[in-house]
GROMACS .gro file of C-alpha atoms in nm:
model
  301
    1MET     CA    1   9.837  10.322  -5.442
    2LYS     CA    2  10.046  10.005  -5.483
    3LYS     CA    3   9.882   9.939  -5.820
    4SER     CA    4   9.967  10.292  -5.933
    5VAL     CA    5  10.331  10.249  -5.834
    6LYS     CA    6  10.352   9.912  -6.009
    7TYR     CA    7  10.189  10.058  -6.318
    8SER     CA    8  10.436  10.350  -6.326
    9LEU     CA    9  10.733  10.118  -6.277
   10GLY     CA   10  10.606   9.893  -6.551
   11ARG     CA   11  10.580  10.183  -6.795
   12LEU     CA   12  10.931  10.297  -6.702
   13VAL     CA   13  11.073   9.949  -6.760
   14LEU     CA   14  10.900   9.924  -7.099
   15LEU     CA   15  11.027  10.270  -7.196
   16MET     CA   16  11.386  10.187  -7.104
   17GLY     CA   17  11.362   9.852  -7.278
   18GLY     CA   18  11.240  10.022  -7.592
   19LEU     CA   19  11.521  10.276  -7.578
   20LEU     CA   20  11.773   9.993  -7.560
   21VAL     CA   21  11.619   9.792  -7.845
   22VAL     CA   22  11.539  10.067  -8.100
   23PRO     CA   23  11.904  10.145  -8.195
   24LEU     CA   24  11.952   9.775  -8.274
   25PHE     CA   25  11.697   9.792  -8.556
   26ILE     CA   26  11.749  10.145  -8.688
   27ASP     CA   27  12.079  10.250  -8.847
   28VAL     CA   28  12.097  10.629  -8.836
   29ASN     CA   29  12.363  10.621  -9.110
   30ASP     CA   30  12.082  10.540  -9.352
   31TYR     CA   31  11.968  10.901  -9.308
   32LYS     CA   32  12.300  11.062  -9.404
   33PRO     CA   33  12.189  11.137  -9.763
   34GLN     CA   34  11.874  11.313  -9.637
   35ILE     CA   35  12.074  11.514  -9.383
   36ALA     CA   36  12.331  11.617  -9.645
   37LYS     CA   37  12.059  11.717  -9.892
   38ALA     CA   38  11.875  11.924  -9.630
   39VAL     CA   39  12.195  12.112  -9.545
   40GLU     CA   40  12.285  12.170  -9.909
   41ASP     CA   41  11.931  12.291  -9.988
   42ALA     CA   42  11.953  12.537  -9.696
   43THR     CA   43  12.312  12.660  -9.746
   44GLY     CA   44  12.415  12.569 -10.098
   45ARG     CA   45  12.713  12.382  -9.955
   46ALA     CA   46  12.796  12.015  -9.963
   47LEU     CA   47  12.805  11.830  -9.631
   48GLN     CA   48  12.992  11.506  -9.570
   49ILE     CA   49  12.952  11.286  -9.263
   50GLY     CA   50  13.168  10.979  -9.213
   51GLU     CA   51  12.978  10.788  -8.946
   52ILE     CA   52  12.685  10.853  -8.712
   53GLU     CA   53  12.624  10.668  -8.388
   54ALA     CA   54  12.313  10.720  -8.177
   55SER     CA   55  12.203  10.593  -7.839
   56LEU     CA   56  11.890  10.640  -7.633
   57PHE     CA   57  11.985  10.476  -7.303
   58PRO     CA   58  12.139  10.533  -7.051
   59TRP     CA   59  12.222  10.858  -7.234
   60VAL     CA   60  12.043  11.023  -7.521
   61GLY     CA   61  12.348  11.068  -7.737
   62VAL     CA   62  12.482  11.118  -8.085
   63ARG     CA   63  12.835  11.090  -8.219
   64LEU     CA   64  12.941  11.223  -8.558
   65GLU     CA   65  13.275  11.145  -8.720
   66SER     CA   66  13.461  11.309  -9.010
   67VAL     CA   67  13.222  11.598  -9.070
   68LYS     CA   68  13.306  11.839  -9.353
   69LEU     CA   69  13.119  12.146  -9.477
   70ALA     CA   70  13.232  12.283  -9.813
   71ASN     CA   71  13.352  12.638  -9.867
   72ARG     CA   72  13.139  12.904 -10.030
   73ALA     CA   73  13.135  12.896 -10.410
   74GLY     CA   74  13.396  13.127 -10.560
   75PHE     CA   75  13.637  13.095 -10.269
   76SER     CA   76  13.935  12.872 -10.191
   77ASP     CA   77  13.911  12.503 -10.269
   78ARG     CA   78  13.925  12.390  -9.907
   79ASP     CA   79  13.663  12.304  -9.648
   80PHE     CA   80  13.497  12.585  -9.455
   81LEU     CA   81  13.454  12.361  -9.152
   82LYS     CA   82  13.601  12.024  -9.056
   83VAL     CA   83  13.539  11.822  -8.740
   84GLU     CA   84  13.711  11.496  -8.655
   85SER     CA   85  13.436  11.396  -8.412
   86LEU     CA   86  13.148  11.542  -8.214
   87ASP     CA   87  13.012  11.352  -7.914
   88ILE     CA   88  12.703  11.473  -7.726
   89GLN     CA   89  12.537  11.291  -7.437
   90LEU     CA   90  12.223  11.417  -7.263
   91VAL     CA   91  12.088  11.277  -6.937
   92LEU     CA   92  11.759  11.103  -7.014
   93LEU     CA   93  11.535  11.170  -6.714
   94PRO     CA   94  11.564  11.554  -6.712
   95LEU     CA   95  11.459  11.555  -7.080
   96LEU     CA   96  11.127  11.404  -6.977
   97SER     CA   97  11.075  11.722  -6.771
   98LYS     CA   98  11.187  11.946  -7.060
   99GLN     CA   99  11.523  12.022  -6.900
  100ILE     CA  100  11.861  12.001  -7.071
  101GLU     CA  101  12.139  11.836  -6.873
  102ILE     CA  102  12.452  11.756  -7.069
  103LYS     CA  103  12.655  11.460  -6.949
  104ARG     CA  104  12.927  11.526  -7.203
  105PHE     CA  105  12.992  11.755  -7.496
  106ARG     CA  106  13.320  11.681  -7.671
  107LEU     CA  107  13.441  11.837  -7.994
  108ASP     CA  108  13.763  11.692  -8.135
  109ALA     CA  109  13.989  11.864  -8.389
  110PRO     CA  110  13.746  12.123  -8.527
  111GLU     CA  111  13.893  12.346  -8.798
  112LEU     CA  112  13.728  12.668  -8.914
  113PHE     CA  113  13.861  12.847  -9.220
  114LEU     CA  114  13.751  13.208  -9.267
  115GLU     CA  115  13.862  13.413  -9.562
  116ARG     CA  116  13.789  13.743  -9.731
  117ASN     CA  117  13.837  13.772 -10.107
  118SER     CA  118  13.976  14.065 -10.302
  119ASP     CA  119  13.624  14.212 -10.334
  120GLY     CA  120  13.593  14.228  -9.955
  121GLU     CA  121  13.337  13.947  -9.931
  122GLY     CA  122  13.362  13.685  -9.657
  123ASN     CA  123  13.307  13.313  -9.704
  124TRP     CA  124  13.076  13.312  -9.401
  125GLU     CA  125  12.836  13.584  -9.515
  126ASP     CA  126  12.600  13.353  -9.703
  127LEU     CA  127  12.539  13.157  -9.382
  128ILE     CA  128  12.425  13.464  -9.187
  129ALA     CA  129  12.051  13.516  -9.212
  130SER     CA  130  11.946  13.862  -9.322
  131THR     CA  131  11.745  14.072  -9.078
  132PRO     CA  132  11.372  14.020  -9.136
  133PRO     CA  133  11.179  14.333  -9.239
  134SER     CA  134  10.994  14.517  -8.967
  135SER     CA  135  10.615  14.537  -8.959
  136ALA     CA  136  10.636  14.902  -9.067
  137GLU     CA  137  10.850  14.810  -9.371
  138ILE     CA  138  10.611  14.534  -9.471
  139SER     CA  139  10.315  14.770  -9.437
  140ALA     CA  140  10.491  15.041  -9.639
  141GLU     CA  141  10.548  14.797  -9.922
  142LYS     CA  142  10.175  14.731  -9.925
  143GLY     CA  143  10.105  15.104  -9.946
  144ARG     CA  144  10.005  15.153  -9.585
  145VAL     CA  145  10.168  15.203  -9.246
  146ASP     CA  146  10.023  15.038  -8.937
  147ALA     CA  147   9.968  15.275  -8.647
  148LYS     CA  148  10.043  15.008  -8.388
  149PRO     CA  149  10.387  14.848  -8.408
  150VAL     CA  150  10.406  14.482  -8.327
  151LYS     CA  151  10.579  14.415  -7.997
  152LYS     CA  152  10.783  14.101  -7.966
  153THR     CA  153  10.860  13.960  -7.626
  154GLU     CA  154  11.164  13.736  -7.601
  155GLN     CA  155  11.194  13.495  -7.316
  156ALA     CA  156  11.439  13.220  -7.245
  157SER     CA  157  11.292  12.875  -7.298
  158PRO     CA  158  11.234  12.659  -6.988
  159ALA     CA  159  11.484  12.409  -7.130
  160LEU     CA  160  11.755  12.676  -7.150
  161ALA     CA  161  11.669  12.814  -6.808
  162ALA     CA  162  11.729  12.468  -6.659
  163PHE     CA  163  12.048  12.409  -6.856
  164LYS     CA  164  12.324  12.211  -6.684
  165ALA     CA  165  12.642  12.050  -6.811
  166GLU     CA  166  12.884  11.813  -6.645
  167SER     CA  167  13.161  11.847  -6.904
  168LEU     CA  168  13.215  12.070  -7.209
  169GLN     CA  169  13.539  12.010  -7.395
  170LEU     CA  170  13.706  12.123  -7.717
  171ASN     CA  171  14.029  11.949  -7.819
  172SER     CA  172  14.293  12.038  -8.080
  173GLY     CA  173  14.091  12.316  -8.237
  174ARG     CA  174  14.221  12.526  -8.525
  175PHE     CA  175  14.107  12.864  -8.657
  176ILE     CA  176  14.249  13.017  -8.975
  177TRP     CA  177  14.190  13.370  -9.106
  178ALA     CA  178  14.306  13.466  -9.457
  179ASP     CA  179  14.245  13.818  -9.588
  180SER     CA  180  14.309  13.888  -9.956
  181VAL     CA  181  14.238  14.259  -9.905
  182THR     CA  182  14.513  14.326  -9.650
  183GLY     CA  183  14.723  14.016  -9.709
  184GLY     CA  184  14.677  13.920  -9.346
  185HIS     CA  185  14.702  13.559  -9.232
  186LEU     CA  186  14.633  13.450  -8.876
  187GLU     CA  187  14.628  13.100  -8.732
  188LEU     CA  188  14.511  12.985  -8.390
  189SER     CA  189  14.600  12.620  -8.334
  190SER     CA  190  14.612  12.358  -8.058
  191LEU     CA  191  14.304  12.519  -7.907
  192GLN     CA  192  14.194  12.346  -7.587
  193VAL     CA  193  13.886  12.453  -7.389
  194ASP     CA  194  13.764  12.283  -7.071
  195ILE     CA  195  13.449  12.380  -6.881
  196ASN     CA  196  13.315  12.159  -6.603
  197ASP     CA  197  13.011  12.160  -6.375
  198VAL     CA  198  12.805  12.426  -6.552
  199GLN     CA  199  12.513  12.541  -6.335
  200ALA     CA  200  12.328  12.868  -6.300
  201GLU     CA  201  12.359  12.872  -5.922
  202ARG     CA  202  12.738  12.889  -5.892
  203PRO     CA  203  13.037  13.029  -6.081
  204ILE     CA  204  13.168  12.845  -6.387
  205GLU     CA  205  13.539  12.775  -6.424
  206LEU     CA  206  13.685  12.797  -6.775
  207LYS     CA  207  14.036  12.708  -6.886
  208ALA     CA  208  14.165  12.758  -7.238
  209SER     CA  209  14.501  12.742  -7.412
  210ALA     CA  210  14.620  12.775  -7.770
  211GLN     CA  211  14.908  12.852  -8.001
  212LEU     CA  212  14.862  13.188  -8.172
  213SER     CA  213  15.088  13.183  -8.477
  214GLY     CA  214  15.317  12.943  -8.293
  215GLU     CA  215  15.322  13.125  -7.957
  216ALA     CA  216  15.151  12.988  -7.645
  217ILE     CA  217  14.862  13.185  -7.494
  218THR     CA  218  14.642  13.087  -7.197
  219LEU     CA  219  14.312  13.206  -7.055
  220ALA     CA  220  14.163  13.126  -6.715
  221ALA     CA  221  13.820  13.264  -6.626
  222ARG     CA  222  13.557  13.244  -6.356
  223ILE     CA  223  13.211  13.338  -6.481
  224GLY     CA  224  12.887  13.389  -6.291
  225PRO     CA  225  12.685  13.268  -6.120
  226LEU     CA  226  12.450  13.313  -6.414
  227GLY     CA  227  12.131  13.323  -6.207
  228ASP     CA  228  11.802  13.345  -6.395
  229ILE     CA  229  11.893  13.290  -6.763
  230SER     CA  230  11.583  13.479  -6.879
  231LYS     CA  231  11.714  13.793  -6.703
  232LEU     CA  232  12.081  13.752  -6.795
  233ASP     CA  233  12.265  14.078  -6.867
  234VAL     CA  234  12.616  14.014  -7.005
  235ASN     CA  235  12.718  14.369  -6.911
  236ARG     CA  236  12.658  14.290  -6.545
  237LEU     CA  237  12.767  13.928  -6.546
  238PRO     CA  238  13.029  13.863  -6.275
  239LEU     CA  239  13.358  13.782  -6.445
  240GLN     CA  240  13.719  13.733  -6.352
  241ALA     CA  241  13.967  13.650  -6.628
  242GLU     CA  242  14.342  13.630  -6.674
  243LEU     CA  243  14.516  13.626  -7.013
  244LYS     CA  244  14.884  13.531  -7.038
  245SER     CA  245  15.150  13.490  -7.303
  246LYS     CA  246  15.527  13.491  -7.250
  247SER     CA  247  15.608  13.580  -7.608
  248LEU     CA  248  15.342  13.668  -7.865
  249GLY     CA  249  15.489  13.746  -8.205
  250LEU     CA  250  15.340  14.037  -8.399
  251ARG     CA  251  15.443  13.908  -8.742
  252SER     CA  252  15.095  13.763  -8.806
  253PHE     CA  253  14.936  14.099  -8.719
  254ARG     CA  254  15.164  14.312  -8.939
  255SER     CA  255  14.891  14.391  -9.194
  256TRP     CA  256  14.680  14.551  -8.919
  257LEU     CA  257  14.959  14.730  -8.731
  258PRO     CA  258  15.068  15.088  -8.794
  259GLU     CA  259  15.430  15.147  -8.879
  260PHE     CA  260  15.649  15.154  -8.568
  261PRO     CA  261  15.869  15.452  -8.484
  262GLN     CA  262  16.223  15.402  -8.614
  263PHE     CA  263  16.375  15.345  -8.270
  264LEU     CA  264  16.149  15.038  -8.219
  265GLY     CA  265  16.244  14.874  -8.547
  266ALA     CA  266  16.006  14.672  -8.766
  267ALA     CA  267  15.668  14.579  -8.616
  268GLU     CA  268  15.684  14.229  -8.763
  269ASP     CA  269  16.001  14.157  -8.565
  270ALA     CA  270  15.848  14.258  -8.231
  271THR     CA  271  15.687  14.040  -7.965
  272LEU     CA  272  15.453  14.100  -7.673
  273ARG     CA  273  15.471  13.961  -7.323
  274LEU     CA  274  15.140  14.001  -7.145
  275ASP     CA  275  14.980  13.916  -6.814
  276LEU     CA  276  14.642  14.088  -6.804
  277LYS     CA  277  14.357  14.058  -6.554
  278LEU     CA  278  13.999  14.169  -6.604
  279GLU     CA  279  13.714  14.184  -6.356
  280GLN     CA  280  13.350  14.272  -6.417
  281ARG     CA  281  13.124  14.324  -6.118
  282PRO     CA  282  12.745  14.278  -6.087
  283ASP     CA  283  12.700  14.658  -6.086
  284GLY     CA  284  12.861  14.676  -6.431
  285MET     CA  285  13.194  14.820  -6.313
  286ARG     CA  286  13.499  14.686  -6.498
  287LEU     CA  287  13.851  14.679  -6.361
  288SER     CA  288  14.167  14.575  -6.541
  289THR     CA  289  14.528  14.546  -6.437
  290GLY     CA  290  14.843  14.366  -6.539
  291GLU     CA  291  15.166  14.398  -6.733
  292LEU     CA  292  15.227  14.447  -7.103
  293SER     CA  293  15.580  14.450  -7.245
  294LEU     CA  294  15.677  14.520  -7.605
  295MET     CA  295  16.005  14.355  -7.699
  296ALA     CA  296  16.136  14.516  -8.014
  297LYS     CA  297  16.461  14.685  -8.117
  298ASN     CA  298  16.412  14.870  -7.789
  299SER     CA  299  16.181  14.727  -7.525
  300VAL     CA  300  15.887  14.914  -7.373
  301ASP     CA  301  15.688  14.822  -7.058
   0.00000   0.00000   0.00000
């Protein structure tokens, strides 16, 4: 028994020693060209990565800096996605048992640029995989139709089922939508998202804030408990959320808004004040309440 314990401890010490030493001899930045080529071969878009840092102990982690993914060919000459830094740390010991436990996930200054051109095509569409043909369609192409359809059973992986996270954070995010068809332009900036202590056994607290076309908007939510991930039904997931904004200008939404009645004035000059609450119960029932005020030439509550 004592020999077995000593042997196990010895292996653990050697493993940890190796995890500490390996990053000293391997520079992950040497693999940036291969990573960029793999992404470009898969997407047709150029990928740039400033620096990569990796660690294996005490956390299995990776940090990427100055990441840029090019826009789709034929669209605006600006990056589709930019990230100032991405820092992920996984707890080592749970990984040995095929469980994912995040120590920290931090995404700094991500910027996503979505646009639709005058032909109605989106710059994201080439990244969305097409739906694979069904077994019946494949058989029909071969001149025959199988009598027995293939059944596919989807189950959550054990790693996902055991998912935990100590801290998930997004800082200074920015989302831009430009529509050449309608002329619409929408910008969500200063996006901050904080989620702490993510576990399936108890509710998850989420706090988010942003500037929507220059106006502050906040979201506070309590989600779960999630329970068994493999049996998760989002339509019955317990949820409590509150959305607030003291003054949300409608100018950025003018291309999607119908023309206001004359007594309200121009839609682009109006603002909304909202304080909305939503609750979803485990039986699927949804309740909503709150206040919504339209401040235009004449105000409406």
